[in-house]
Coordinates of N, CA and C in Angstrom, one line a residue:
M1 N 0.8 -1.2 0.0 CA 0.0 0.0 0.0 C 0.9 1.3 0.0
A2 N 1.9 1.3 0.8 CA 2.8 2.4 0.9 C 3.5 2.6 -0.4
V3 N 4.0 1.6 -1.0 CA 4.7 1.7 -2.3 C 3.8 2.1 -3.4
G4 N 2.5 1.6 -3.3 CA 1.6 2.1 -4.3 C 1.2 3.5 -4.2
A5 N 1.1 4.1 -3.0 CA 0.9 5.5 -2.8 C 2.0 6.4 -3.3
V6 N 3.2 5.9 -3.1 CA 4.4 6.7 -3.6 C 4.4 6.6 -5.1
Y7 N 4.1 5.4 -5.7 CA 4.1 5.3 -7.1 C 3.1 6.2 -7.8
I8 N 1.9 6.2 -7.2 CA 0.8 7.1 -7.8 C 1.2 8.5 -7.7
W9 N 1.7 9.0 -6.6 CA 2.0 10.4 -6.4 C 3.3 10.8 -7.1
T10 N 4.0 9.9 -7.7 CA 5.2 10.3 -8.5 C 5.0 10.1 -10.0
Y11 N 4.9 8.8 -10.4 CA 4.8 8.5 -11.8 C 3.5 8.9 -12.4
V12 N 2.4 8.6 -11.8 CA 1.1 9.0 -12.3 C 0.9 10.5 -12.2
Y13 N 1.5 11.1 -11.2 CA 1.4 12.5 -11.1 C 2.1 13.3 -12.2
F14 N 3.3 12.8 -12.6 CA 4.0 13.4 -13.7 C 3.3 13.2 -15.0
I15 N 2.7 12.0 -15.2 CA 1.9 11.8 -16.5 C 0.7 12.8 -16.5
M16 N 0.0 12.9 -15.4 CA -1.2 13.8 -15.4 C -0.7 15.3 -15.6
R17 N 0.4 15.6 -15.1 CA 0.9 17.0 -15.2 C 1.3 17.3 -16.7
I18 N 1.9 16.3 -17.4 CA 2.2 16.5 -18.8 C 1.0 16.7 -19.6
Y19 N 0.0 15.8 -19.3 CA -1.3 16.0 -20.0 C -2.0 17.3 -19.8
A20 N -1.9 17.8 -18.5 CA -2.5 19.1 -18.2 C -1.8 20.2 -18.9
E21 N -0.5 20.2 -19.0 CA 0.3 21.2 -19.7 C 0.0 21.2 -21.2
K22 N -0.1 20.1 -21.8 CA -0.4 20.0 -23.2 C -1.8 20.5 -23.5
N23 N -2.8 20.2 -22.6 CA -4.1 20.7 -22.7 C -4.2 22.2 -22.6
T24 N -3.4 22.7 -21.7 CA -3.4 24.2 -21.5 C -2.8 24.9 -22.7
E25 N -1.7 24.3 -23.3 CA -1.1 24.9 -24.5 C -2.1 24.9 -25.7
T26 N -2.8 23.8 -25.8 CA -3.8 23.7 -26.9 C -4.9 24.7 -26.8
N27 N -5.4 24.9 -25.5 CA -6.4 26.0 -25.3 C -5.9 27.4 -25.6
D28 N -4.6 27.6 -25.2 CA -4.1 28.9 -25.4 C -3.9 29.2 -26.9
E29 N -3.5 28.2 -27.7 CA -3.4 28.4 -29.1 C -4.8 28.6 -29.8
T30 N -5.8 27.9 -29.3 CA -7.1 28.1 -29.8 C -7.6 29.5 -29.6
E31 N -7.4 30.0 -28.3 CA -7.8 31.3 -28.0 C -7.1 32.4 -28.8
A32 N -5.8 32.1 -29.1 CA -5.0 33.1 -29.9 C -5.5 33.2 -31.3
Q33 N -6.0 32.1 -31.9 CA -6.4 32.1 -33.2 C -7.8 32.8 -33.4
T34 N -8.5 32.9 -32.3 CA -9.8 33.6 -32.4 C -9.7 35.1 -32.6
F35 N -8.6 35.7 -32.2 CA -8.4 37.1 -32.3 C -7.7 37.5 -33.6
P36 N -8.1 38.6 -34.2 CA -7.4 39.0 -35.4 C -6.0 39.5 -35.1
E37 N -5.2 39.6 -36.2 CA -3.8 40.0 -36.0 C -3.7 41.4 -35.5
S38 N -4.6 42.3 -35.9 CA -4.5 43.7 -35.4 C -4.6 43.8 -33.9
C39 N -5.3 42.8 -33.3 CA -5.5 42.9 -31.8 C -4.3 42.4 -31.1
T40 N -3.4 41.6 -31.8 CA -2.3 41.0 -31.1 C -1.0 41.8 -31.3
E41 N -1.1 42.8 -32.3 CA 0.1 43.6 -32.5 C 0.3 44.6 -31.4
S42 N 1.5 44.9 -31.1 CA 1.8 45.9 -30.0 C 1.5 47.3 -30.5
L43 N 1.0 48.2 -29.6 CA 0.7 49.5 -30.0 C 2.0 50.4 -30.2
L44 N 2.9 50.2 -29.4 CA 4.2 50.9 -29.4 C 5.3 50.0 -29.7
H45 N 6.1 50.3 -30.7 CA 7.3 49.5 -31.1 C 8.5 50.0 -30.4
S46 N 9.0 49.3 -29.4 CA 10.1 49.7 -28.7 C 11.4 49.2 -29.4
K47 N 12.5 49.9 -29.2 CA 13.7 49.6 -29.8 C 14.4 48.4 -29.0
D48 N 15.2 47.7 -29.7 CA 15.8 46.6 -29.1 C 17.1 47.0 -28.3
H49 N 17.0 46.9 -27.0 CA 18.1 47.4 -26.1 C 18.8 46.2 -25.5
S50 N 18.8 45.1 -26.2 CA 19.4 43.9 -25.7 C 20.9 44.0 -25.5
D51 N 21.5 44.8 -26.4 CA 23.0 45.0 -26.2 C 23.3 45.9 -25.0
E52 N 22.4 46.9 -24.7 CA 22.6 47.8 -23.6 C 22.3 47.1 -22.3
D53 N 21.4 46.2 -22.3 CA 20.9 45.6 -21.0 C 21.8 44.4 -20.6
E54 N 22.7 43.9 -21.4 CA 23.4 42.7 -21.1 C 24.4 43.0 -19.9
V55 N 24.4 42.2 -19.0 CA 25.2 42.3 -17.8 C 26.3 41.3 -17.9
P56 N 27.6 41.6 -17.8 CA 28.6 40.7 -17.9 C 28.6 39.7 -16.7
I57 N 28.8 38.4 -17.1 CA 28.7 37.3 -16.1 C 30.1 37.2 -15.5
T58 N 30.1 37.3 -14.2 CA 31.3 37.2 -13.4 C 31.4 35.8 -12.9
T59 N 32.6 35.2 -13.0 CA 32.8 33.9 -12.5 C 33.9 34.0 -11.4
S60 N 33.8 33.2 -10.4 CA 34.7 33.2 -9.3 C 35.9 32.4 -9.7
A61 N 37.1 32.7 -9.2 CA 38.3 32.0 -9.6 C 38.4 30.7 -8.9
G62 N 37.8 30.5 -7.8 CA 37.9 29.2 -7.1 C 36.9 28.2 -7.7
K63 N 37.2 27.0 -7.5 CA 36.4 25.9 -8.0 C 35.2 25.7 -7.0
I64 N 34.1 25.2 -7.6 CA 32.9 24.9 -6.8 C 33.0 23.6 -6.2
S65 N 32.7 23.5 -4.9 CA 32.9 22.2 -4.2 C 31.8 21.2 -4.6
F66 N 32.0 20.0 -4.2 CA 31.0 18.9 -4.6 C 29.7 19.2 -3.9
M67 N 29.7 19.6 -2.6 CA 28.5 19.9 -1.9 C 27.7 21.0 -2.5
E68 N 28.4 22.1 -3.0 CA 27.7 23.2 -3.6 C 27.0 22.8 -4.9
R69 N 27.7 21.9 -5.7 CA 27.2 21.5 -6.9 C 25.9 20.6 -6.7
A70 N 26.1 19.7 -5.7 CA 24.9 18.8 -5.4 C 23.7 19.6 -4.9
F71 N 24.0 20.6 -4.0 CA 22.9 21.5 -3.5 C 22.3 22.3 -4.7
Q72 N 23.1 22.7 -5.6 CA 22.6 23.5 -6.8 C 21.7 22.6 -7.7
Q73 N 22.1 21.3 -7.9 CA 21.3 20.4 -8.7 C 20.0 20.1 -8.0
I74 N 20.1 19.9 -6.7 CA 18.8 19.6 -5.9 C 17.9 20.8 -6.0
K75 N 18.5 22.0 -6.0 CA 17.7 23.3 -6.1 C 17.0 23.4 -7.4
D76 N 17.8 23.1 -8.5 CA 17.3 23.1 -9.8 C 16.2 22.1 -10.0
F77 N 16.4 20.9 -9.5 CA 15.3 19.9 -9.6 C 14.1 20.3 -8.9
A78 N 14.2 20.9 -7.7 CA 13.1 21.3 -7.0 C 12.4 22.5 -7.7
G79 N 13.1 23.3 -8.4 CA 12.5 24.4 -9.2 C 11.7 23.9 -10.4
K80 N 12.2 22.9 -11.0 CA 11.5 22.4 -12.2 C 10.3 21.5 -11.8
N81 N 10.4 20.8 -10.7 CA 9.3 19.9 -10.3 C 8.7 20.4 -9.0
N82 N 7.4 20.5 -8.9 CA 6.7 20.9 -7.8 C 6.7 19.8 -6.7
L83 N 7.7 19.8 -5.9 CA 7.9 18.8 -4.9 C 6.8 18.8 -3.8
K84 N 6.2 20.0 -3.6 CA 5.1 20.1 -2.7 C 3.9 19.3 -3.1
M85 N 3.7 19.2 -4.4 CA 2.6 18.4 -4.9 C 2.9 17.0 -4.9
V86 N 4.2 16.7 -5.2 CA 4.6 15.2 -5.3 C 4.6 14.6 -3.9
F87 N 5.1 15.3 -2.9 CA 5.1 14.8 -1.5 C 3.9 15.2 -0.9
A88 N 2.8 14.6 -1.3 CA 1.5 14.9 -0.7 C 1.4 14.3 0.8
P89 N 0.5 14.7 1.6 CA 0.4 14.2 2.9 C 0.3 12.6 3.0
S90 N -0.4 12.0 2.0 CA -0.4 10.6 2.0 C 0.9 9.9 1.7
T91 N 1.7 10.6 0.8 CA 3.0 10.0 0.5 C 4.0 10.2 1.7
I92 N 3.9 11.4 2.3 CA 4.8 11.6 3.5 C 4.4 10.7 4.6
G93 N 3.1 10.5 4.8 CA 2.7 9.5 5.9 C 3.2 8.1 5.6
A94 N 3.1 7.7 4.3 CA 3.6 6.4 4.0 C 5.1 6.2 4.2
I95 N 5.9 7.2 3.8 CA 7.3 7.2 4.0 C 7.7 7.2 5.5
V96 N 7.0 8.0 6.3 CA 7.2 8.0 7.8 C 6.9 6.7 8.4
G97 N 5.7 6.2 8.1 CA 5.3 4.9 8.6 C 6.2 3.8 8.2
F98 N 6.6 3.8 7.0 CA 7.6 2.7 6.5 C 8.9 2.8 7.3
T99 N 9.3 4.0 7.5 CA 10.6 4.2 8.3 C 10.4 3.7 9.7
I100 N 9.3 4.1 10.3 CA 9.1 3.7 11.7 C 9.0 2.1 11.8
G101 N 8.3 1.5 10.9 CA 8.2 0.1 10.9 C 9.5 -0.7 10.7
I102 N 10.4 -0.1 9.9 CA 11.7 -0.7 9.7 C 12.7 -0.6 10.8
V103 N 12.8 0.7 11.3 CA 13.8 1.0 12.4 C 13.2 0.4 13.7
S104 N 13.8 -0.6 14.3 CA 13.3 -1.2 15.5 C 13.3 -0.3 16.7
P105 N 14.3 0.5 17.0 CA 14.3 1.3 18.2 C 13.1 2.3 18.2
I106 N 12.9 2.9 17.0 CA 11.8 3.9 16.9 C 10.4 3.2 17.0
R107 N 10.3 2.0 16.4 CA 9.1 1.2 16.5 C 8.8 0.8 18.0
K108 N 9.8 0.5 18.8 CA 9.5 0.2 20.2 C 9.1 1.4 21.0
L109 N 9.6 2.6 20.6 CA 9.2 3.8 21.3 C 7.7 4.2 21.1
M110 N 7.2 3.9 19.9 CA 5.9 4.3 19.5 C 4.8 3.3 19.5
I111 N 5.1 2.1 19.2 CA 4.1 1.0 19.1 C 4.2 0.0 20.2
G112 N 3.1 -0.3 20.8 CA 3.0 -1.2 21.9 C 2.3 -0.6 23.1
S113 N 1.8 -1.4 24.0 CA 1.0 -0.9 25.2 C 2.0 -0.3 26.2
D114 N 3.2 -0.7 26.2 CA 4.2 -0.1 27.1 C 5.1 0.9 26.5
A115 N 4.9 1.3 25.3 CA 5.7 2.3 24.5 C 5.6 3.7 25.2
P116 N 6.7 4.4 25.4 CA 6.7 5.7 26.0 C 5.9 6.7 25.1
L117 N 6.0 6.6 23.8 CA 5.4 7.5 22.9 C 4.2 6.9 22.2
R118 N 3.5 6.1 22.9 CA 2.3 5.4 22.2 C 1.2 6.4 21.9
V119 N 1.2 7.6 22.6 CA 0.2 8.6 22.3 C 0.3 9.0 20.8
I120 N 1.5 9.0 20.2 CA 1.6 9.4 18.8 C 0.9 8.3 17.9
D121 N 1.1 7.1 18.3 CA 0.5 6.0 17.5 C -1.0 6.0 17.6
S122 N -1.5 6.3 18.9 CA -3.0 6.4 19.1 C -3.6 7.6 18.3
S123 N -2.9 8.7 18.3 CA -3.4 9.9 17.6 C -3.4 9.6 16.1
A124 N -2.3 9.0 15.6 CA -2.3 8.7 14.1 C -3.4 7.7 13.8
S125 N -3.7 6.7 14.6 CA -4.7 5.8 14.3 C -6.1 6.4 14.4
L126 N -6.3 7.4 15.3 CA -7.6 8.1 15.4 C -7.8 9.0 14.1
L127 N -6.7 9.6 13.6 CA -6.9 10.4 12.4 C -7.1 9.5 11.2
G128 N -6.5 8.3 11.2 CA -6.6 7.4 10.1 C -8.0 6.8 9.9
E129 N -8.7 6.8 11.0 CA -10.1 6.3 11.0 C -11.0 7.2 10.2
A130 N -10.6 8.4 10.0 CA -11.5 9.4 9.2 C -11.2 9.2 7.7
L131 N -10.2 8.4 7.3 CA -9.9 8.3 5.9 C -11.0 7.7 5.1
I132 N -11.6 6.6 5.6 CA -12.7 5.9 4.8 C -13.9 6.9 4.6
P133 N -14.4 7.6 5.6 CA -15.5 8.5 5.3 C -15.1 9.6 4.3
A134 N -13.9 10.1 4.4 CA -13.4 11.2 3.5 C -13.3 10.6 2.1
M135 N -12.8 9.5 1.9 CA -12.7 8.9 0.6 C -14.0 8.5 0.0
T136 N -15.0 8.2 0.9 CA -16.3 7.9 0.4 C -17.0 9.2 -0.1
L137 N -16.7 10.3 0.5 CA -17.3 11.6 0.1 C -16.7 11.9 -1.3
I138 N -15.4 11.7 -1.5 CA -14.7 12.0 -2.7 C -15.3 11.1 -3.9
V139 N -15.4 9.8 -3.5 CA -16.0 8.9 -4.5 C -17.4 9.4 -4.9
G140 N -18.2 9.7 -3.9 CA -19.6 10.2 -4.2 C -19.6 11.4 -5.1
A141 N -18.7 12.4 -4.8 CA -18.7 13.6 -5.6 C -18.3 13.3 -7.0
N142 N -17.3 12.4 -7.2 CA -16.9 12.1 -8.6 C -17.9 11.4 -9.4
L143 N -18.6 10.4 -8.7 CA -19.7 9.7 -9.4 C -20.9 10.6 -9.7
L144 N -21.1 11.6 -8.9 CA -22.2 12.5 -9.2 C -21.9 13.4 -10.4
K145 N -20.6 13.8 -10.5 CA -20.2 14.5 -11.7 C -20.3 13.6 -13.0
G146 N -20.0 12.4 -12.8 CA -20.1 11.5 -14.0 C -21.5 11.3 -14.5
L147 N -22.5 11.5 -13.6 CA -23.9 11.4 -14.0 C -24.3 12.6 -14.8
R148 N -23.7 13.8 -14.4 CA -24.1 15.0 -15.0 C -23.4 15.3 -16.3
R149 N -22.2 14.8 -16.5 CA -21.4 15.1 -17.7 C -21.1 13.8 -18.4
S150 N -20.8 13.9 -19.7 CA -20.5 12.8 -20.6 C -19.5 13.3 -21.6
G151 N -18.2 13.2 -21.3 CA -17.1 13.7 -22.2 C -16.4 12.5 -22.8
V152 N -16.8 11.3 -22.6 CA -16.1 10.1 -23.2 C -17.1 9.3 -24.0
S153 N -16.7 8.8 -25.1 CA -17.6 8.0 -26.0 C -17.8 6.6 -25.3
V154 N -18.9 6.0 -25.8 CA -19.2 4.7 -25.3 C -18.2 3.6 -25.6
G155 N -17.6 3.7 -26.8 CA -16.5 2.7 -27.1 C -15.3 2.8 -26.2
V156 N -14.9 4.0 -25.9 CA -13.8 4.2 -25.0 C -14.1 3.6 -23.6
I157 N -15.3 3.9 -23.1 CA -15.7 3.3 -21.8 C -15.7 1.8 -21.8
I158 N -16.2 1.2 -22.8 CA -16.3 -0.3 -22.9 C -14.9 -0.8 -23.0
G159 N -14.0 -0.2 -23.8 CA -12.6 -0.6 -23.9 C -11.9 -0.6 -22.5
I160 N -12.1 0.5 -21.8 CA -11.5 0.7 -20.5 C -12.0 -0.4 -19.5
I161 N -13.3 -0.7 -19.5 CA -13.9 -1.7 -18.6 C -13.3 -3.1 -19.0
A162 N -13.2 -3.3 -20.3 CA -12.7 -4.7 -20.8 C -11.3 -4.9 -20.3
V163 N -10.5 -3.8 -20.4 CA -9.0 -4.0 -20.0 C -9.0 -4.1 -18.5
R164 N -9.8 -3.3 -17.8 CA -9.7 -3.2 -16.3 C -10.2 -4.5 -15.7
Y165 N -11.3 -5.1 -16.2 CA -11.9 -6.2 -15.5 C -11.8 -7.6 -16.3
I166 N -11.2 -7.6 -17.4 CA -11.0 -8.9 -18.1 C -9.5 -9.1 -18.3
L167 N -8.8 -8.2 -19.0 CA -7.4 -8.5 -19.3 C -6.5 -8.4 -18.1
M168 N -6.8 -7.4 -17.2 CA -5.9 -7.2 -16.0 C -6.1 -8.4 -15.1
P169 N -7.3 -8.9 -14.7 CA -7.3 -10.1 -13.8 C -6.7 -11.3 -14.5
L170 N -6.9 -11.5 -15.8 CA -6.3 -12.7 -16.4 C -4.7 -12.6 -16.4
S171 N -4.2 -11.4 -16.6 CA -2.8 -11.2 -16.6 C -2.3 -11.4 -15.1
G172 N -3.1 -11.0 -14.2 CA -2.7 -11.1 -12.8 C -2.5 -12.6 -12.4
I173 N -3.4 -13.4 -12.9 CA -3.3 -14.9 -12.7 C -1.9 -15.4 -13.2
G174 N -1.6 -15.0 -14.4 CA -0.3 -15.4 -15.0 C 0.9 -14.9 -14.2
V175 N 0.8 -13.6 -13.7 CA 1.9 -13.1 -12.9 C 2.1 -13.8 -11.6
V176 N 1.0 -14.0 -10.9 CA 1.1 -14.7 -9.6 C 1.5 -16.1 -9.7
K177 N 1.0 -16.8 -10.7 CA 1.4 -18.2 -10.9 C 2.8 -18.3 -11.3
L178 N 3.3 -17.4 -12.1 CA 4.7 -17.4 -12.5 C 5.6 -17.1 -11.4
A179 N 5.2 -16.2 -10.5 CA 6.0 -15.8 -9.3 C 6.0 -17.0 -8.4
H180 N 4.9 -17.7 -8.2 CA 4.9 -18.9 -7.3 C 5.7 -20.0 -7.9
H181 N 5.8 -20.1 -9.2 CA 6.6 -21.2 -9.8 C 8.1 -21.0 -9.6
F182 N 8.5 -19.7 -9.6 CA 9.9 -19.4 -9.4 C 10.3 -19.2 -7.9
G183 N 9.3 -19.4 -7.0 CA 9.6 -19.3 -5.6 C 9.6 -17.9 -5.0
M184 N 9.1 -16.9 -5.8 CA 9.0 -15.6 -5.3 C 7.8 -15.3 -4.4
V185 N 6.8 -16.2 -4.5 CA 5.5 -16.1 -3.7 C 5.4 -17.4 -3.0
G186 N 5.0 -17.3 -1.7 CA 4.8 -18.6 -1.0 C 3.6 -19.3 -1.3
S187 N 3.4 -20.4 -0.6 CA 2.2 -21.3 -0.9 C 1.0 -20.9 -0.1
D188 N 1.0 -19.9 0.6 CA -0.1 -19.5 1.4 C -1.3 -19.0 0.4
S189 N -2.4 -19.7 0.5 CA -3.5 -19.4 -0.4 C -4.1 -18.0 -0.2
L190 N -4.2 -17.6 1.1 CA -4.7 -16.3 1.4 C -3.8 -15.2 0.8
Y191 N -2.5 -15.4 0.9 CA -1.6 -14.4 0.4 C -1.7 -14.3 -1.1
Q192 N -1.8 -15.4 -1.8 CA -2.0 -15.4 -3.2 C -3.4 -14.8 -3.6
F193 N -4.4 -15.0 -2.8 CA -5.7 -14.5 -3.1 C -5.7 -12.9 -3.0
V194 N -5.0 -12.4 -2.0 CA -4.9 -10.9 -1.9 C -4.1 -10.4 -3.1
L195 N -3.1 -11.0 -3.5 CA -2.3 -10.6 -4.7 C -3.2 -10.6 -5.9
L196 N -3.9 -11.6 -6.1 CA -4.8 -11.7 -7.3 C -5.9 -10.7 -7.3
L197 N -6.4 -10.4 -6.1 CA -7.5 -9.5 -5.9 C -7.1 -8.1 -6.3
Q198 N -5.8 -7.7 -6.2 CA -5.4 -6.4 -6.6 C -5.6 -6.1 -8.1
Y199 N -5.6 -7.2 -8.9 CA -5.8 -7.0 -10.3 C -7.2 -6.8 -10.7
A200 N -8.2 -7.1 -9.8 CA -9.6 -7.0 -10.1 C -10.3 -5.8 -9.5
L201 N -9.5 -4.9 -8.8 CA -10.1 -3.8 -8.1 C -10.3 -2.6 -9.1
P202 N -11.3 -1.8 -8.8 CA -11.5 -0.6 -9.6 C -10.4 0.4 -9.5
P203 N -10.3 1.4 -10.4 CA -9.2 2.4 -10.4 C -9.1 3.1 -9.1
A204 N -7.9 3.6 -8.7 CA -7.7 4.3 -7.5 C -8.3 5.7 -7.5
M205 N -8.9 6.1 -6.4 CA -9.5 7.5 -6.4 C -8.4 8.6 -6.4
T206 N -7.1 8.2 -6.2 CA -6.1 9.2 -6.2 C -6.0 9.9 -7.6
V207 N -6.3 9.1 -8.7 CA -6.2 9.6 -10.0 C -7.2 10.8 -10.2
G208 N -8.4 10.6 -9.6 CA -9.4 11.6 -9.7 C -9.0 12.9 -8.9
I209 N -8.3 12.6 -7.7 CA -7.8 13.8 -6.9 C -6.8 14.6 -7.7
I210 N -5.9 13.9 -8.4 CA -4.8 14.5 -9.2 C -5.5 15.3 -10.3
A211 N -6.5 14.7 -11.0 CA -7.2 15.4 -12.0 C -7.8 16.7 -11.5
Q212 N -8.3 16.7 -10.3 CA -8.9 17.9 -9.7 C -7.9 18.9 -9.4
L213 N -6.7 18.5 -9.0 CA -5.6 19.4 -8.6 C -5.2 20.2 -9.9
F214 N -5.1 19.5 -11.0 CA -4.6 20.2 -12.2 C -5.8 20.8 -13.0
E215 N -7.0 20.5 -12.6 CA -8.2 21.0 -13.3 C -8.2 20.7 -14.8
A216 N -7.8 19.4 -15.0 CA -7.7 18.9 -16.4 C -8.3 17.5 -16.4
G217 N -9.2 17.2 -17.4 CA -9.7 15.9 -17.5 C -10.7 15.5 -16.4
E218 N -11.3 16.5 -15.7 CA -12.1 16.1 -14.6 C -13.4 15.4 -15.1
S219 N -14.0 15.9 -16.2 CA -15.3 15.3 -16.6 C -15.0 13.9 -17.2
E220 N -13.9 13.7 -17.9 CA -13.6 12.4 -18.4 C -13.3 11.4 -17.3
C221 N -12.6 11.9 -16.3 CA -12.2 11.0 -15.1 C -13.5 10.6 -14.4
S222 N -14.4 11.6 -14.2 CA -15.7 11.3 -13.5 C -16.5 10.3 -14.2
V223 N -16.6 10.4 -15.5 CA -17.4 9.4 -16.2 C -16.8 8.0 -16.2
I224 N -15.5 7.9 -16.3 CA -14.8 6.7 -16.3 C -14.9 6.0 -14.9
M225 N -14.8 6.9 -13.8 CA -14.9 6.3 -12.5 C -16.3 5.8 -12.2
L226 N -17.3 6.5 -12.7 CA -18.7 6.1 -12.5 C -18.9 4.7 -13.1
W227 N -18.6 4.5 -14.3 CA -18.9 3.2 -14.9 C -18.0 2.1 -14.4
T228 N -16.8 2.4 -14.1 CA -15.9 1.3 -13.6 C -16.3 0.9 -12.2
Y229 N -16.8 1.8 -11.4 CA -17.3 1.4 -10.1 C -18.6 0.7 -10.2
V230 N -19.5 1.0 -11.1 CA -20.7 0.3 -11.3 C -20.4 -1.1 -11.7
V231 N -19.5 -1.3 -12.7 CA -19.2 -2.7 -13.1 C -18.4 -3.4 -12.0
A232 N -17.7 -2.7 -11.2 CA -16.9 -3.4 -10.1 C -17.8 -4.1 -9.2
A233 N -19.0 -3.7 -8.9 CA -19.9 -4.4 -8.0 C -20.2 -5.8 -8.5
F234 N -20.2 -6.1 -9.8 CA -20.4 -7.4 -10.3 C -19.1 -8.1 -10.6
A235 N -18.1 -7.4 -11.2 CA -16.9 -8.0 -11.6 C -16.1 -8.5 -10.4
L236 N -16.1 -7.7 -9.4 CA -15.3 -8.1 -8.2 C -15.8 -9.3 -7.5
T237 N -17.2 -9.5 -7.5 CA -17.8 -10.7 -7.0 C -17.4 -11.9 -7.8
L238 N -17.5 -11.8 -9.1 CA -17.2 -12.9 -10.0 C -15.7 -13.3 -9.9
W239 N -14.8 -12.4 -9.9 CA -13.4 -12.7 -9.9 C -13.0 -13.2 -8.5
S240 N -13.6 -12.7 -7.4 CA -13.3 -13.3 -6.1 C -13.7 -14.7 -6.0
T241 N -14.9 -15.0 -6.5 CA -15.4 -16.4 -6.5 C -14.4 -17.3 -7.4
F242 N -14.0 -16.8 -8.5 CA -13.1 -17.6 -9.4 C -11.8 -17.8 -8.7
Y243 N -11.3 -16.8 -8.1 CA -10.0 -16.9 -7.4 C -10.0 -17.9 -6.3
M244 N -11.1 -17.9 -5.5 CA -11.2 -18.9 -4.4 C -11.3 -20.3 -5.0
W245 N -12.0 -20.5 -6.1 CA -12.1 -21.8 -6.7 C -10.7 -22.2 -7.3
L246 N -10.0 -21.2 -7.8 CA -8.7 -21.5 -8.4 C -7.6 -21.9 -7.4
L247 N -7.7 -21.2 -6.2 CA -6.7 -21.5 -5.1 C -7.2 -22.6 -4.2
G248 N -8.4 -23.0 -4.3 CA -8.9 -24.1 -3.5 C -8.6 -25.4 -4.0

């Protein structure tokens, strides 16, 4: 779950951002074409003072240290990528929880009935209980938008549903069985059932949240989420039954 949250808020986030930037550029070009050339020409033609405004670049005689170069590269990377959006609260929480679970001294301080800092674990658990109601509200809002809007053709929706609930579960069977054959997955039937079930689940709601953050593709995402969750009520039941028969 933690790795999946980090994956969605990094890889999927960048894909959605690229789509949003292309969509914005297309809209800007369309708006520019609607105006005549006389409206886009400047009223006053200023002279080119590029030669006068150039400032000589001064370089220091000393060499830049490795730490300064590394810090500059990190600064440039942070400037090009919005790290505040990448490291969302869910991602930060997953990283912190993963670190606490791995480091044994920190885990003993926070987790357990006799832990000195168990109040932190209790507070985090109390806040985590509000996750399900909040996600339910987000799902309901997206599904309601899907009922009001229709920005996706029927063929595209059918194709997405076929890939999501037919091809993905079938490929999941092959992946899990192949991993079990090579000893990467144990013989526990419940563990294999959980792995197989991941391939039959509906799309993650995080994609809808990212679409709302960029304000791009919201209507398409709402329609797709609506029909995939409607079909999930039947597909998840059928695939769960088939998986139990397969592992039994």
